[in-house]
Structures are given as structure tokens and as C-alpha cells.
Amino acid sequence: MKNILVTLDSNYLKPLKVMLKSLFINNRNEEFGIYLMHSAIKEEYLEDLNRFIEAEGSKLRIVHVDNSYFENAPTLLHYTKAMYYRLLAFKFLPEDLERILYLDPDILVINPVDKLYDIDIDNYLYAAAYHNMISIKGINRIRLNAYDIKEYYNSGVLFMNLKLQRETISEKEIFGFVENNRSKLIMPDQDIINSLYSQKIKSLDEKIYNYDARYYNYYKITSNGKCDMDYIINNTVFIHFCGKKKPWKKYYSGKFHSLYKHYEKLALNSVY
Amino acid sequence: MKNILVTLDSNYLKPLKVMLKSLFINNRNEEFGIYLMHSAIKEEYLEDLNRFIEAEGSKLRIVHVDNSYFENAPTLLHYTKAMYYRLLAFKFLPEDLERILYLDPDILVINPVDKLYDIDIDNYLYAAAYHNMISIKGINRIRLNAYDIKEYYNSGVLFMNLKLQRETISEKEIFGFVENNRSKLIMPDQDIINSLYSQKIKSLDEKIYNYDARYYNYYKITSNGKCDMDYIINNTVFIHFCGKKKPWKKYYSGKFHSLYKHYEKLALNSVY
């Protein structure tokens, strides 16, 4: 059984199904335990999701978070307390879970995930990929310059070492960091992971494990043509639809639009 | 059993597999008889194709054409006698076949074909779609203006009424037409069908049955936005990769590139 963590609200249930469908289709021989951390998704939606997942031979595990837990945690203007879920998942997940793969719902899984689970992260809190675009790196280095950041990791795909997190990560430290950096935080959970734990993240190849769907030409050129559509379709595991424009929205346009809609059709036409 | 006709040489065996794989995947409950008309494909390739098709629960039927049959037929500079296969298929196919669907190998089948087979073509030789782009229509009207052509049909998808063809189509007339129009013929088989049989073709909706992959924006704009990616993925049956740029080539780029490569991966990784 391979474990997947997702944390979301009702607005993302449709993309979640697309992500999960692509995961199931491209990992036919795996059984997944899908842990869904949430605070307010309606029971009927959870039941629907449960049937959807069971029809694929996997299991849904609901992790309900009572937000009173975060009563004393600092908040930010545009973010709910859900920004802490990913960071503090280890407190809510079963104690015997040692590894889990967190995935954003705006992802397509187009190849098997098994090799990722075999990566040795005994001495790391996470495995993740950073997006190597100069502009992204530069901006975030300047923004969070008080902290010793070598790379700015994207937190949309996080392979988590829950065991080490339980021993190492301090809720107080996180809350304190938010208090002290309110004005600087743009993507709070990602910023926190990078600022506090950058040294304890094992780097993954972004072209395989966190391919940013916006930058097809950039990847292709900087790889001297190697990372073309053929390479991606046959090697990339996670295509991540980063940014504001999402492939399930009406006016989206992009290199992976047709592929996304293909999986969306399969997900929404699933019989269960 | 639904029958499909393809006519090709060894160069197109890989795209053929992709086309067939997409057909099988999106028509899971159908059994297909795949009739392959050819003159010189090697036995080992035919055996491989046979295994590929049988693994999907369908049947390959080889229709070997001895080109001595076309000894007296006129030829054109850049075309082999294979240009007559599609036109005269009714002479080579089993006599009890009444209907067959001809498909080019540069097609993806992304939805069920069953509704097409239900179309009444009792009084037509073919059902086909014309590409309504003004430029395409205009050029071909001028080029073939001796003939009473209302629309210029694309012959990449042809639902054939073999029974009526046997009663109506004259080999002599076709050969005579080629003799008399040598200099005008650009796509000979398509030109012939349009020039001689235009009145006996039942029109299909090109957006459903012969979507030209080059013209996404054209279709979208002329349909007032209705024919967007969502519509195509859920309604279009045949996406046709017309023109010289093909999605299996290295430097291809287009709206359906990722989707094509997805099906290509499934076809080429098939276990059989």
C-alpha cells in the first residue's frame, strides 16, 4: 500500500478526482491509501469520493481537522488555517505511518510513482523539486534573504519522512516564523518549508517529479532538446499546473490542455 | 462486428497502431474487423500487427493487392498505384461486406464510433466531412472547376456503402478521369472522389468526424466558442492530423501533441 496525502476544500474536489484518476490509471498494480485532510467538506462529497476511490481498488482515509486546534496559530490575510495542514500533517496522520507522498490537486500523474517511493530520505524531512527558472529562484532568494536558502522548492509534490518530522519539526517554530514574517509571506506553506527546512530537503528532478506545465519551451531549450513531448510523456511522473491559469477553467490554453481534458473526461465519466 | 479499412505501406505501421489503439480504448465493447489493403508489407510486420490487434479482441484481415491488377491504370508522378486502393476497395473486399469505415492512419479516435455506423447511407456512396475553411474550399473549387463540386470532402474518414459502390462505381471512369486531369490532380484519390461522386456523399459534421488538428482556433471562433477543448474531448470522434507536420515527428507542435503522444505511448507499450 502506497500512501498519498491531499489537503483541500470542496472547490478542488473535481481536480482532485482528475489527479487521482491519472494516478490510478498509470499505476494499475498499486493499491493506494488516500489520506484527505480537511475541515469542512460535506459528508455527501466525501461519500462520493470514497466510492470513486474504492471503485479503483484503493482506500480513502478521512483525516478531519478541527480548526480549534489552530486557535492560537497566527493567521494571514488571504489564507485560512489550512495553510498549516501540509506542514503539520504528521500530527494528524496515524502514528505508524513513516512515509507519505503529498500531492497538490492541480497535478496529472502520467507515469508510475514507484521509483519515487524507493528514494532514500532517511536523513531528510522531505524530497521535493525546485523550479530552476532564474526568475523564480532570484525573486524568492531576495524575498526570504534572511534565511539560508540555496534553492526554492515547490511544495506541490512533497515526499514526506513523517518519522523524522515528528522528531524534528516544531509547531512553535512554525508559528513564530509566521508571526515574524507576515509581510514577506506570499505562499506561506511553501515559504515556511523553504525558510526553515531547506537544508533537510532531498532534491528531485523537476522534469520528472514536478514539471511546471507553463514552461514547455524553457525545459526543452535548457535540456538541449532532450526534454521534448516524447520525453515527458514517457518519463515525467507529475505534471504540475502551477499558477493562476488552470486547465479545468474555460479559457485555459497550454501544451497539456488536451491531455488534461482527456484525463478529466475519464475521471468525470467514471462509473462507480 | 464493425469493419474498418486501412490502406498503407510499412512507413505508416507505427501511426496505424496508435490510431487503432485509440479506436480500441474508446470503443471497449466493440469487436472490430480491421481490413488492411496492401501490396508489399513484410510478413513479420503483418504478424506483429495481427498479434497487436488480437490482444485487443479484434481481428486483422489482410487484403493483399497484386499490383498487376493496376497494370493498365494511369499513374502520376508522385503517386503509386496505391492511390486507387481506397477508391476500388469494394473490388477487393469480401462480397458480403456492405459497409466499411475507411480511416487514414494519421487519425486519433477519441470517442465511440457507434453512432457513425448507424447513419443511413443507403442512397449514398460515402459519408464524409468537408473542411469548411474558406481557403481550402476556394482553391479546390477553382482547381477542379469543370466538375459540379459543392463542397470538397476530405477522404481521410470515409464511411463506405460498398453495396452501392459495386453497382455504381466504374473503374474505367476513374482511370479515364485520371488520364484527362493529370496536371490538375494534387491529392488524386481525394480529387477523384470529389470530382466524380460529390453528389453521392452524405455530409458529416467535420467537428465530430474529421476534426483537422491544425485549426483549433478556427473551429473555436467560428462556433462562437462552443467547439473548445472540452467539447472536442467529449464529442469529437476523429482528430485528423492533416498536412505535412505529423505528431509522431520530432519537431511537431500543436494543441493535440500531448494527447497524441499519450496514445502513442499506450500503443507502443502494449503487451501482446
Short mmCIF file of C-alpha atoms in Angstrom, two decimals, chain A residues 25-26 110-111 216 220 225-226 228-230 233-234 250-266 269, chain B residues 25-26 110-111 216 220 225-226 228-230 233-234 250-266 269:
data_model
loop_
_atom_site.label_atom_id
_atom_site.label_comp_id
_atom_site.label_asym_id
_atom_site.label_seq_id
_atom_site.Cartn_x
_atom_site.Cartn_y
_atom_site.Cartn_z
CA ILE A 25 -4.58 4.63 -14.46
CA ASN A 26 -0.82 4.91 -14.58
CA ILE A 110 1.26 10.33 -16.11
CA ASN A 111 3.75 7.60 -15.19
CA TYR A 216 7.47 23.63 -22.01
CA LYS A 220 13.08 21.91 -23.88
CA GLY A 225 16.03 19.42 -26.78
CA LYS A 226 16.07 16.27 -24.65
CA ASP A 228 10.57 17.24 -25.53
CA MET A 229 6.99 15.95 -25.60
CA ASP A 230 8.16 12.40 -26.22
CA ILE A 233 5.05 11.55 -21.89
CA ASN A 234 7.37 8.61 -21.33
CA LYS A 250 -12.80 27.78 -19.55
CA TYR A 251 -10.13 29.99 -21.10
CA TYR A 252 -7.11 27.85 -20.40
CA SER A 253 -4.66 27.22 -23.17
CA GLY A 254 -1.43 25.29 -23.00
CA LYS A 255 0.67 22.40 -24.25
CA PHE A 256 -1.03 19.90 -21.93
CA HIS A 257 -4.58 21.14 -22.30
CA SER A 258 -5.77 18.23 -24.46
CA LEU A 259 -4.08 15.70 -22.19
CA TYR A 260 -5.63 17.24 -19.09
CA LYS A 261 -9.11 17.25 -20.59
CA HIS A 262 -8.60 13.63 -21.61
CA TYR A 263 -7.98 12.59 -18.01
CA GLU A 264 -10.76 14.87 -16.83
CA LYS A 265 -13.19 13.04 -19.10
CA LEU A 266 -12.04 9.69 -17.77
CA ASN A 269 -17.21 9.63 -16.67
CA ILE B 25 -9.55 2.13 -26.00
CA ASN B 26 -12.51 4.35 -26.76
CA ILE B 110 -11.12 9.71 -29.08
CA ASN B 111 -14.78 8.79 -28.69
CA TYR B 216 -8.19 24.69 -33.24
CA LYS B 220 -13.41 27.63 -31.80
CA GLY B 225 -16.62 29.31 -28.60
CA LYS B 226 -18.71 26.13 -28.49
CA ASP B 228 -13.46 24.36 -27.35
CA MET B 229 -11.16 21.72 -25.87
CA ASP B 230 -13.87 20.47 -23.55
CA ILE B 233 -12.53 15.81 -25.89
CA ASN B 234 -16.12 14.88 -25.08
CA LYS B 250 10.37 15.19 -33.84
CA TYR B 251 9.60 18.88 -34.39
CA TYR B 252 5.82 18.73 -34.27
CA SER B 253 3.97 21.24 -32.15
CA GLY B 254 0.24 21.64 -31.79
CA LYS B 255 -2.78 21.64 -29.50
CA PHE B 256 -3.12 17.85 -29.57
CA HIS B 257 0.56 16.98 -29.33
CA SER B 258 0.43 15.79 -25.73
CA LEU B 259 -2.72 13.78 -26.38
CA TYR B 260 -1.21 12.12 -29.45
CA LYS B 261 1.97 11.19 -27.60
CA HIS B 262 -0.17 9.78 -24.79
CA TYR B 263 -1.91 7.37 -27.16
CA GLU B 264 1.38 6.64 -28.90
CA LYS B 265 2.86 5.55 -25.58
CA LEU B 266 -0.10 3.28 -24.92
CA ASN B 269 3.96 -0.09 -24.80
#
